[in-house]
mmCIF file of C-alpha atoms in Angstrom:
data_model
loop_
_atom_site.group_PDB
_atom_site.id
_atom_site.type_symbol
_atom_site.label_atom_id
_atom_site.label_comp_id
_atom_site.label_asym_id
_atom_site.label_seq_id
_atom_site.Cartn_x
_atom_site.Cartn_y
_atom_site.Cartn_z
ATOM 1 C CA MET A 1 53.447 -51.171 83.269
ATOM 2 C CA LYS A 2 55.283 -49.705 80.356
ATOM 3 C CA ALA A 3 58.881 -48.435 80.943
ATOM 4 C CA THR A 4 59.174 -44.743 81.714
ATOM 5 C CA LEU A 5 61.671 -42.341 80.264
ATOM 6 C CA ASP A 6 64.280 -40.215 81.731
ATOM 7 C CA ASP A 7 64.429 -36.520 81.322
ATOM 8 C CA VAL A 8 66.589 -36.576 78.022
ATOM 9 C CA GLN A 9 64.709 -39.588 76.435
ATOM 10 C CA ALA A 10 61.310 -37.751 77.214
ATOM 11 C CA LEU A 11 62.391 -34.598 75.303
ATOM 12 C CA THR A 12 63.956 -36.236 72.404
ATOM 13 C CA HIS A 13 61.548 -39.134 72.100
ATOM 14 C CA ALA A 14 60.250 -39.779 68.571
ATOM 15 C CA GLY A 15 56.599 -39.311 69.372
ATOM 16 C CA SER A 16 54.187 -38.010 72.076
ATOM 17 C CA LEU A 17 54.057 -38.941 75.659
ATOM 18 C CA LEU A 18 51.751 -40.288 78.306
ATOM 19 C CA SER A 19 52.109 -38.889 81.741
ATOM 20 C CA GLY A 20 51.616 -40.962 84.906
ATOM 21 C CA GLU A 21 48.281 -39.282 85.353
ATOM 22 C CA GLY A 22 47.206 -40.627 81.956
ATOM 23 C CA MET A 23 47.555 -37.191 80.146
ATOM 24 C CA ILE A 24 48.729 -37.008 76.526
ATOM 25 C CA VAL A 25 51.729 -34.562 76.515
ATOM 26 C CA ALA A 26 53.855 -32.872 73.919
ATOM 27 C CA PRO A 27 57.748 -33.124 74.522
ATOM 28 C CA TYR A 28 57.865 -29.491 73.160
ATOM 29 C CA ASP A 29 55.649 -28.261 76.065
ATOM 30 C CA LEU A 30 57.762 -29.956 78.568
ATOM 31 C CA GLU A 31 60.896 -28.488 77.182
ATOM 32 C CA ILE A 32 59.561 -24.980 77.042
ATOM 33 C CA ALA A 33 58.123 -25.261 80.490
ATOM 34 C CA GLY A 34 61.519 -26.378 81.776
ATOM 35 C CA GLY A 35 61.765 -28.599 84.855
ATOM 36 C CA ASP A 36 62.129 -32.448 84.982
ATOM 37 C CA ALA A 37 60.387 -34.358 82.124
ATOM 38 C CA ALA A 38 61.318 -37.815 83.513
ATOM 39 C CA GLY A 39 58.528 -40.438 84.278
ATOM 40 C CA HIS A 40 56.542 -40.158 81.085
ATOM 41 C CA GLN A 41 55.870 -43.206 78.839
ATOM 42 C CA PRO A 42 55.755 -43.356 75.080
ATOM 43 C CA LEU A 43 52.229 -42.797 73.830
ATOM 44 C CA GLY A 44 52.908 -44.823 70.761
ATOM 45 C CA ALA A 45 53.167 -47.994 72.965
ATOM 46 C CA CYS A 46 49.521 -47.661 74.098
ATOM 47 C CA ALA A 47 46.742 -49.744 72.633
ATOM 48 C CA GLY A 48 44.806 -48.152 69.812
ATOM 49 C CA ILE A 49 47.567 -45.648 68.968
ATOM 50 C CA LEU A 50 48.905 -45.796 65.495
ATOM 51 C CA HIS A 51 52.540 -44.752 65.184
ATOM 52 C CA ALA A 52 54.294 -45.305 61.780
ATOM 53 C CA GLY A 53 57.810 -45.022 63.352
ATOM 54 C CA ARG A 54 57.074 -48.024 65.659
ATOM 55 C CA ALA A 55 54.951 -50.032 63.090
ATOM 56 C CA PRO A 56 54.121 -48.743 59.591
ATOM 57 C CA PHE A 57 50.357 -49.020 58.986
ATOM 58 C CA GLN A 58 47.592 -48.616 56.436
ATOM 59 C CA ALA A 59 44.590 -47.117 58.178
ATOM 60 C CA ASP A 60 41.100 -48.023 57.184
ATOM 61 C CA TYR A 61 40.084 -44.382 56.282
ATOM 62 C CA ALA A 62 37.288 -45.496 53.934
ATOM 63 C CA ASN A 63 35.342 -46.694 56.983
ATOM 64 C CA ALA A 64 36.429 -44.167 59.557
ATOM 65 C CA GLN A 65 34.580 -40.919 60.403
ATOM 66 C CA ARG A 66 36.866 -38.868 62.638
ATOM 67 C CA VAL A 67 40.693 -39.129 62.977
ATOM 68 C CA HIS A 68 42.614 -37.918 65.809
ATOM 69 C CA LEU A 69 46.024 -36.482 64.965
ATOM 70 C CA ILE A 70 48.097 -36.278 68.129
ATOM 71 C CA ASN A 71 50.873 -33.482 68.358
ATOM 72 C CA ALA A 72 50.784 -32.835 64.505
ATOM 73 C CA PHE A 73 52.554 -31.279 62.572
ATOM 74 C CA GLY A 74 55.493 -29.456 64.486
ATOM 75 C CA VAL A 75 55.971 -26.092 66.003
ATOM 76 C CA THR A 76 57.416 -24.253 63.014
ATOM 77 C CA LEU A 77 55.362 -22.585 60.278
ATOM 78 C CA GLY A 78 57.126 -24.312 57.316
ATOM 79 C CA ASP A 79 56.680 -27.861 58.908
ATOM 80 C CA SER A 80 53.126 -27.080 59.707
ATOM 81 C CA ILE A 81 52.325 -26.073 56.153
ATOM 82 C CA ILE A 82 53.736 -29.271 54.639
ATOM 83 C CA GLY A 83 52.046 -31.466 57.323
ATOM 84 C CA LEU A 84 48.722 -29.814 56.591
ATOM 85 C CA THR A 85 49.386 -30.422 52.778
ATOM 86 C CA ALA A 86 49.666 -34.090 53.537
ATOM 87 C CA LEU A 87 46.361 -33.989 55.641
ATOM 88 C CA PHE A 88 44.596 -32.306 52.819
ATOM 89 C CA ALA A 89 45.844 -34.898 50.242
ATOM 90 C CA LEU A 90 44.421 -37.496 52.535
ATOM 91 C CA LYS A 91 41.095 -35.592 52.934
ATOM 92 C CA ARG A 92 40.797 -35.175 49.071
ATOM 93 C CA ARG A 93 41.036 -38.943 48.938
ATOM 94 C CA HIS A 94 38.434 -39.442 51.691
ATOM 95 C CA PRO A 95 36.369 -36.308 51.825
ATOM 96 C CA HIS A 96 33.950 -37.743 54.457
ATOM 97 C CA LEU A 97 36.705 -37.699 57.128
ATOM 98 C CA SER A 98 36.809 -35.097 59.889
ATOM 99 C CA PHE A 99 40.075 -34.342 61.810
ATOM 100 C CA THR A 100 40.862 -33.351 65.348
ATOM 101 C CA ILE A 101 44.382 -32.073 65.523
ATOM 102 C CA TYR A 102 45.977 -32.037 69.067
ATOM 103 C CA ARG A 103 48.603 -29.259 69.319
ATOM 104 C CA PRO A 104 51.183 -28.275 71.848
ATOM 105 C CA SER A 105 49.781 -25.567 73.969
ATOM 106 C CA ARG A 106 53.127 -23.685 74.058
ATOM 107 C CA ALA A 107 53.672 -23.585 70.263
ATOM 108 C CA PRO A 108 54.375 -20.089 68.804
ATOM 109 C CA ARG A 109 51.248 -18.034 68.427
ATOM 110 C CA TYR A 110 51.903 -17.313 64.628
ATOM 111 C CA VAL A 111 52.168 -21.057 64.015
ATOM 112 C CA GLN A 112 48.898 -21.856 65.946
ATOM 113 C CA ARG A 113 47.098 -19.239 63.863
ATOM 114 C CA LEU A 114 47.792 -21.178 60.699
ATOM 115 C CA TYR A 115 45.815 -24.054 62.241
ATOM 116 C CA GLU A 116 42.982 -21.793 63.171
ATOM 117 C CA LEU A 117 42.798 -20.410 59.728
ATOM 118 C CA ALA A 118 42.759 -23.931 58.195
ATOM 119 C CA ALA A 119 40.539 -25.635 60.773
ATOM 120 C CA PRO A 120 37.351 -25.129 58.790
ATOM 121 C CA GLN A 121 38.732 -27.118 55.984
ATOM 122 C CA PHE A 122 39.629 -30.160 58.114
ATOM 123 C CA GLY A 123 37.751 -30.229 61.379
ATOM 124 C CA GLU A 124 38.685 -28.908 64.794
ATOM 125 C CA LEU A 125 41.685 -28.107 67.089
ATOM 126 C CA ALA A 126 42.457 -29.276 70.639
ATOM 127 C CA ALA A 127 45.202 -28.132 73.029
ATOM 128 C CA LEU A 128 47.539 -30.629 74.748
ATOM 129 C CA PRO A 129 47.596 -32.019 77.330
ATOM 130 C CA VAL A 130 44.338 -33.999 77.180
ATOM 131 C CA PRO A 131 43.269 -37.193 79.035
ATOM 132 C CA PHE A 132 44.123 -40.248 76.988
ATOM 133 C CA ALA A 133 40.740 -41.708 78.211
ATOM 134 C CA THR A 134 38.811 -38.925 76.528
ATOM 135 C CA LEU A 135 39.866 -40.156 72.946
ATOM 136 C CA PRO A 136 36.978 -42.336 71.554
ATOM 137 C CA GLU A 137 38.163 -45.963 71.502
ATOM 138 C CA ALA A 138 36.519 -46.557 68.032
ATOM 139 C CA ASP A 139 38.216 -43.649 66.283
ATOM 140 C CA LEU A 140 41.541 -43.773 64.504
ATOM 141 C CA LYS A 141 44.217 -42.167 66.649
ATOM 142 C CA ILE A 142 47.591 -41.412 65.138
ATOM 143 C CA ASP A 143 50.651 -40.121 66.897
ATOM 144 C CA LEU A 144 52.830 -37.675 64.987
ATOM 145 C CA GLY A 145 54.694 -35.967 67.702
ATOM 146 C CA ASN A 146 58.210 -34.627 67.811
ATOM 147 C CA GLN A 147 58.920 -35.502 64.244
ATOM 148 C CA LEU A 148 62.333 -33.976 64.258
ATOM 149 C CA PHE A 149 63.525 -37.089 66.128
ATOM 150 C CA TRP A 150 62.051 -39.663 63.758
ATOM 151 C CA PRO A 151 64.947 -41.179 61.713
ATOM 152 C CA PRO A 152 62.866 -40.882 58.367
ATOM 153 C CA PHE A 153 62.338 -37.186 58.919
ATOM 154 C CA ALA A 154 66.077 -36.646 58.023
ATOM 155 C CA THR A 155 65.982 -38.913 54.989
ATOM 156 C CA LEU A 156 62.604 -38.320 53.197
ATOM 157 C CA PRO A 157 61.210 -35.232 51.429
ATOM 158 C CA MET A 158 59.217 -33.647 54.118
ATOM 159 C CA ILE A 159 55.882 -34.134 52.435
ATOM 160 C CA ASP A 160 56.697 -37.803 51.891
ATOM 161 C CA PHE A 161 57.421 -38.239 55.596
ATOM 162 C CA PHE A 162 54.113 -36.756 56.597
ATOM 163 C CA LEU A 163 52.251 -38.889 54.149
ATOM 164 C CA TRP A 164 54.058 -42.045 55.251
ATOM 165 C CA ALA A 165 53.306 -40.973 58.976
ATOM 166 C CA LEU A 166 49.629 -40.757 58.112
ATOM 167 C CA GLY A 167 49.756 -44.245 56.617
ATOM 168 C CA LEU A 168 49.670 -43.195 52.918
ATOM 169 C CA GLU A 169 52.054 -44.459 50.207
ATOM 170 C CA PRO A 170 53.838 -41.170 49.180
ATOM 171 C CA ALA A 171 54.159 -42.210 45.498
ATOM 172 C CA SER A 172 50.342 -42.647 45.377
ATOM 173 C CA VAL A 173 49.871 -38.809 45.795
ATOM 174 C CA ALA A 174 50.298 -36.693 42.680
ATOM 175 C CA ALA A 175 53.075 -33.954 42.629
ATOM 176 C CA HIS A 176 50.448 -31.223 42.284
ATOM 177 C CA ASP A 177 48.834 -32.322 45.570
ATOM 178 C CA LYS A 178 52.197 -31.781 47.269
ATOM 179 C CA CYS A 179 52.473 -28.099 46.570
ATOM 180 C CA ASN A 180 50.500 -26.547 49.433
ATOM 181 C CA ARG A 181 47.834 -24.988 47.137
ATOM 182 C CA TRP A 182 45.214 -25.165 50.032
ATOM 183 C CA LEU A 183 46.975 -22.039 51.312
ATOM 184 C CA ALA A 184 45.142 -19.960 48.475
ATOM 185 C CA ASP A 185 41.867 -21.006 49.924
ATOM 186 C CA LEU A 186 42.470 -19.436 53.379
ATOM 187 C CA PRO A 187 40.190 -16.480 54.302
ATOM 188 C CA LEU A 188 42.743 -13.700 54.017
ATOM 189 C CA ALA A 189 41.849 -10.045 53.748
ATOM 190 C CA PRO A 190 41.817 -8.207 50.439
ATOM 191 C CA PHE A 191 45.294 -7.218 49.427
ATOM 192 C CA GLU A 192 46.411 -4.388 47.094
ATOM 193 C CA HIS A 193 50.003 -3.174 46.525
ATOM 194 C CA PRO A 194 52.076 -2.100 43.469
ATOM 195 C CA PRO A 195 54.124 -4.989 41.942
ATOM 196 C CA TYR A 196 57.089 -6.057 43.940
ATOM 197 C CA ALA A 197 59.818 -8.615 44.267
ATOM 198 C CA LEU A 198 60.245 -10.171 47.786
ATOM 199 C CA PHE A 199 63.317 -10.922 49.709
ATOM 200 C CA CYS A 200 63.039 -13.245 52.772
ATOM 201 C CA PRO A 201 66.426 -14.277 54.043
ATOM 202 C CA GLY A 202 65.572 -15.673 57.486
ATOM 203 C CA ALA A 203 64.747 -19.229 58.359
ATOM 204 C CA SER A 204 63.779 -20.709 61.855
ATOM 205 C CA THR A 205 67.433 -21.191 62.550
ATOM 206 C CA PRO A 206 70.485 -19.004 61.707
ATOM 207 C CA VAL A 207 72.283 -22.066 59.869
ATOM 208 C CA ARG A 208 69.625 -22.231 57.359
ATOM 209 C CA SER A 209 69.356 -18.532 56.806
ATOM 210 C CA ILE A 210 71.077 -16.443 54.147
ATOM 211 C CA SER A 211 74.014 -14.542 55.702
ATOM 212 C CA ALA A 212 73.564 -10.887 56.347
ATOM 213 C CA SER A 213 76.654 -9.941 54.260
ATOM 214 C CA ALA A 214 74.910 -11.292 51.110
ATOM 215 C CA HIS A 215 71.543 -9.372 51.499
ATOM 216 C CA ALA A 216 72.597 -6.292 49.662
ATOM 217 C CA SER A 217 73.965 -8.200 46.659
ATOM 218 C CA ILE A 218 70.703 -10.238 46.443
ATOM 219 C CA VAL A 219 68.649 -7.073 46.515
ATOM 220 C CA GLU A 220 70.868 -5.559 43.797
ATOM 221 C CA ARG A 221 70.481 -8.617 41.615
ATOM 222 C CA LEU A 222 66.705 -8.849 42.193
ATOM 223 C CA ALA A 223 66.073 -5.009 41.425
ATOM 224 C CA ASP A 224 68.299 -5.119 38.355
ATOM 225 C CA ALA A 225 66.703 -8.338 36.938
ATOM 226 C CA THR A 226 63.118 -7.646 37.469
ATOM 227 C CA GLY A 227 62.919 -3.799 37.460
ATOM 228 C CA LEU A 228 60.543 -4.058 40.466
ATOM 229 C CA ASP A 229 60.629 -2.560 43.916
ATOM 230 C CA VAL A 230 62.371 -5.016 46.324
ATOM 231 C CA LEU A 231 60.506 -5.436 49.721
ATOM 232 C CA GLY A 232 61.563 -7.714 52.498
ATOM 233 C CA PHE A 233 61.593 -8.820 56.072
ATOM 234 C CA GLY A 234 64.292 -7.183 58.005
ATOM 235 C CA PRO A 235 66.888 -4.192 57.454
ATOM 236 C CA VAL A 236 69.098 -4.276 54.314
ATOM 237 C CA ASP A 237 71.363 -1.320 53.584
ATOM 238 C CA HIS A 238 70.223 -0.618 49.867
ATOM 239 C CA PRO A 239 68.526 2.253 48.335
ATOM 240 C CA ARG A 240 66.187 0.066 46.200
ATOM 241 C CA TYR A 241 64.908 -1.922 49.239
ATOM 242 C CA ARG A 242 62.140 -1.350 51.842
ATOM 243 C CA ASP A 243 61.773 -3.332 55.095
ATOM 244 C CA ILE A 244 58.128 -4.413 55.384
ATOM 245 C CA ALA A 245 58.620 -6.398 58.641
ATOM 246 C CA PRO A 246 56.660 -3.833 60.600
ATOM 247 C CA LEU A 247 53.769 -4.340 58.325
ATOM 248 C CA SER A 248 53.814 -8.185 58.705
ATOM 249 C CA VAL A 249 52.151 -8.176 62.073
ATOM 250 C CA ASP A 250 50.560 -11.618 62.019
ATOM 251 C CA THR A 251 50.323 -14.876 60.057
ATOM 252 C CA GLU A 252 47.699 -13.497 57.794
ATOM 253 C CA ALA A 253 49.842 -10.494 56.834
ATOM 254 C CA PHE A 254 52.850 -12.730 56.236
ATOM 255 C CA LEU A 255 50.905 -15.118 53.986
ATOM 256 C CA ALA A 256 49.512 -12.228 51.937
ATOM 257 C CA TRP A 257 52.911 -10.552 51.414
ATOM 258 C CA VAL A 258 54.480 -13.671 50.216
ATOM 259 C CA GLY A 259 51.351 -14.772 48.221
ATOM 260 C CA HIS A 260 51.065 -11.584 46.221
ATOM 261 C CA ALA A 261 54.820 -11.182 45.382
ATOM 262 C CA ARG A 262 55.695 -11.258 41.646
ATOM 263 C CA CYS A 263 58.841 -13.246 42.620
ATOM 264 C CA LEU A 264 60.792 -14.292 45.730
ATOM 265 C CA VAL A 265 64.274 -14.908 46.952
ATOM 266 C CA THR A 266 64.420 -16.765 50.187
ATOM 267 C CA ALA A 267 66.141 -19.390 52.347
ATOM 268 C CA ASP A 268 65.008 -22.839 53.385
ATOM 269 C CA SER A 269 62.205 -21.236 55.165
ATOM 270 C CA ALA A 270 58.391 -20.998 55.645
ATOM 271 C CA ALA A 271 58.373 -18.258 52.762
ATOM 272 C CA LEU A 272 59.430 -20.947 50.410
ATOM 273 C CA HIS A 273 56.406 -23.122 51.182
ATOM 274 C CA VAL A 274 53.986 -20.147 51.176
ATOM 275 C CA ALA A 275 55.287 -19.188 47.834
ATOM 276 C CA ALA A 276 54.756 -22.626 46.505
ATOM 277 C CA GLY A 277 51.131 -22.522 47.716
ATOM 278 C CA PHE A 278 50.517 -19.293 45.724
ATOM 279 C CA ASN A 279 52.650 -20.340 42.693
ATOM 280 C CA VAL A 280 55.030 -17.440 43.253
ATOM 281 C CA PRO A 281 58.417 -17.840 41.198
ATOM 282 C CA THR A 282 60.951 -18.559 43.735
ATOM 283 C CA THR A 283 64.877 -18.739 44.073
ATOM 284 C CA ALA A 284 65.590 -20.641 47.305
ATOM 285 C CA PHE A 285 68.952 -21.029 48.942
ATOM 286 C CA PHE A 286 69.680 -24.371 50.833
ATOM 287 C CA THR A 287 72.578 -24.457 53.238
ATOM 288 C CA THR A 288 72.430 -27.646 55.290
ATOM 289 C CA ILE A 289 69.308 -29.708 54.083
ATOM 290 C CA PRO A 290 69.199 -31.039 50.469
ATOM 291 C CA ALA A 291 66.808 -29.091 48.298
ATOM 292 C CA ASN A 292 65.021 -32.204 47.124
ATOM 293 C CA LEU A 293 63.923 -32.905 50.818
ATOM 294 C CA ARG A 294 62.021 -29.574 50.874
ATOM 295 C CA ALA A 295 61.410 -28.282 47.290
ATOM 296 C CA ARG A 296 61.214 -31.290 45.082
ATOM 297 C CA ASP A 297 57.621 -30.867 44.026
ATOM 298 C CA TYR A 298 57.750 -27.015 43.537
ATOM 299 C CA ALA A 299 57.839 -26.648 39.827
ATOM 300 C CA ASN A 300 58.106 -22.733 39.949
ATOM 301 C CA CYS A 301 61.194 -22.943 42.226
ATOM 302 C CA VAL A 302 64.858 -22.961 41.476
ATOM 303 C CA ALA A 303 67.034 -24.205 44.217
ATOM 304 C CA VAL A 304 70.603 -23.190 44.927
ATOM 305 C CA GLU A 305 72.573 -25.590 47.215
ATOM 306 C CA MET A 306 75.494 -23.952 48.992
ATOM 307 C CA ASP A 307 78.594 -25.860 49.265
ATOM 308 C CA VAL A 308 79.126 -26.142 53.102
ATOM 309 C CA PRO A 309 80.176 -29.887 53.636
ATOM 310 C CA GLY A 310 80.701 -29.525 57.390
ATOM 311 C CA LEU A 311 77.044 -28.456 57.830
ATOM 312 C CA ARG A 312 75.114 -31.074 55.855
ATOM 313 C CA GLY A 313 72.134 -32.493 57.531
ATOM 314 C CA MET A 314 72.093 -29.968 60.307
ATOM 315 C CA HIS A 315 68.612 -28.806 61.189
ATOM 316 C CA ALA A 316 69.447 -25.993 63.625
ATOM 317 C CA SER A 317 72.471 -24.084 64.833
ATOM 318 C CA ALA A 318 73.541 -20.656 65.969
ATOM 319 C CA ARG A 319 77.077 -21.627 66.785
ATOM 320 C CA ALA A 320 79.701 -19.022 65.651
ATOM 321 C CA THR A 321 81.909 -21.725 63.988
ATOM 322 C CA ASP A 322 79.023 -22.990 61.889
ATOM 323 C CA LEU A 323 77.871 -19.475 60.829
ATOM 324 C CA LEU A 324 81.347 -18.602 59.846
ATOM 325 C CA GLN A 325 81.416 -21.560 57.392
ATOM 326 C CA LEU A 326 78.189 -20.353 56.037
ATOM 327 C CA GLU A 327 79.422 -16.754 55.756
ATOM 328 C CA ARG A 328 82.348 -17.963 53.685
ATOM 329 C CA ALA A 329 80.148 -19.922 51.188
ATOM 330 C CA PHE A 330 77.850 -16.806 50.677
ATOM 331 C CA ARG A 331 80.834 -14.584 50.305
ATOM 332 C CA ASP A 332 82.319 -16.720 47.557
ATOM 333 C CA TYR A 333 79.036 -16.988 45.608
ATOM 334 C CA ASP A 334 78.861 -15.232 42.177
ATOM 335 C CA TRP A 335 75.711 -13.145 42.669
ATOM 336 C CA ARG A 336 75.610 -12.218 39.003
ATOM 337 C CA ALA A 337 74.851 -15.742 38.327
ATOM 338 C CA MET A 338 72.062 -16.116 40.860
ATOM 339 C CA PRO A 339 69.174 -17.879 38.967
ATOM 340 C CA LEU A 340 65.731 -16.307 38.925
ATOM 341 C CA VAL A 341 62.390 -17.688 37.720
ATOM 342 C CA GLN A 342 60.574 -15.215 35.408
ATOM 343 C CA PRO A 343 58.508 -13.013 37.645
ATOM 344 C CA LEU A 344 54.736 -13.176 37.455
ATOM 345 C CA THR A 345 53.009 -10.543 35.276
ATOM 346 C CA ALA A 346 50.089 -8.439 36.470
ATOM 347 C CA ASN A 347 47.656 -10.692 34.718
ATOM 348 C CA ALA A 348 49.055 -13.959 36.148
ATOM 349 C CA ALA A 349 49.424 -12.611 39.707
#
């Protein structure tokens, strides 16, 4: 019998879990549900499960038909966009493949909606937990769970991490296939709005967001440089700005507002990755994660890395001391020098 994990080990395990009843479980679901997560086993130790973190592999995709991706690709919108980009790079190489993606049942609804929109392009979705015994023995089965705790996730560009975790050599995938362009093929409703610049300061965690005290300066710079109306998500006290957060009611609306912008200023956020998919000119501020790990392949993006040495490598934090360091960095930034990519024209949009 395989060794079981204690409560902390289960929640921070670099992979998915197998319960004592033989169910495949997402650590995220256990964390959100609360209670004791002890007693689970690592799924990656089970026969027939491929797990690059335990043993790098090269799967025989040419002779496979269906691939089961277990607990892919995280519970944030940005991670999911990049993970699906890796999947579509694999599918372009092997178009005959069909995928089943097993997702945490407690993942945010707006993230899950992205997978539902993309599913016709890759196969089907299933909600965890599921019985391990129901996965066909002959099919390829890859564990991608809890990627935040895989050591390579902190050192590789995220797209390269997901390609590697799928058993692909990242360097074998062209840069233009790493830019999320599949987003433009999603079935979004028609969208019409006068030209606008977009400001999206928030990330999935405060420490990777743009400090509130800088918002008005960014809006001023955007409005002056582009001559466009500035729209954005969240309140900003500036006469040339309009908050469209109440109009971004779901995932489709968010994708449309970002995808139709003439230019974007954002943080290390999902908006950055959506903009790359629609080729929207972008200025992105990075506070804790090096820009090359997130935006290396985005040719129409200029990255600004803030000088906050004490926060380097931090994926998430809302601690007051961390946010104070961030606030100081944004306070000292020269907003007159903020770089902007030439906005799209009406014909290019």
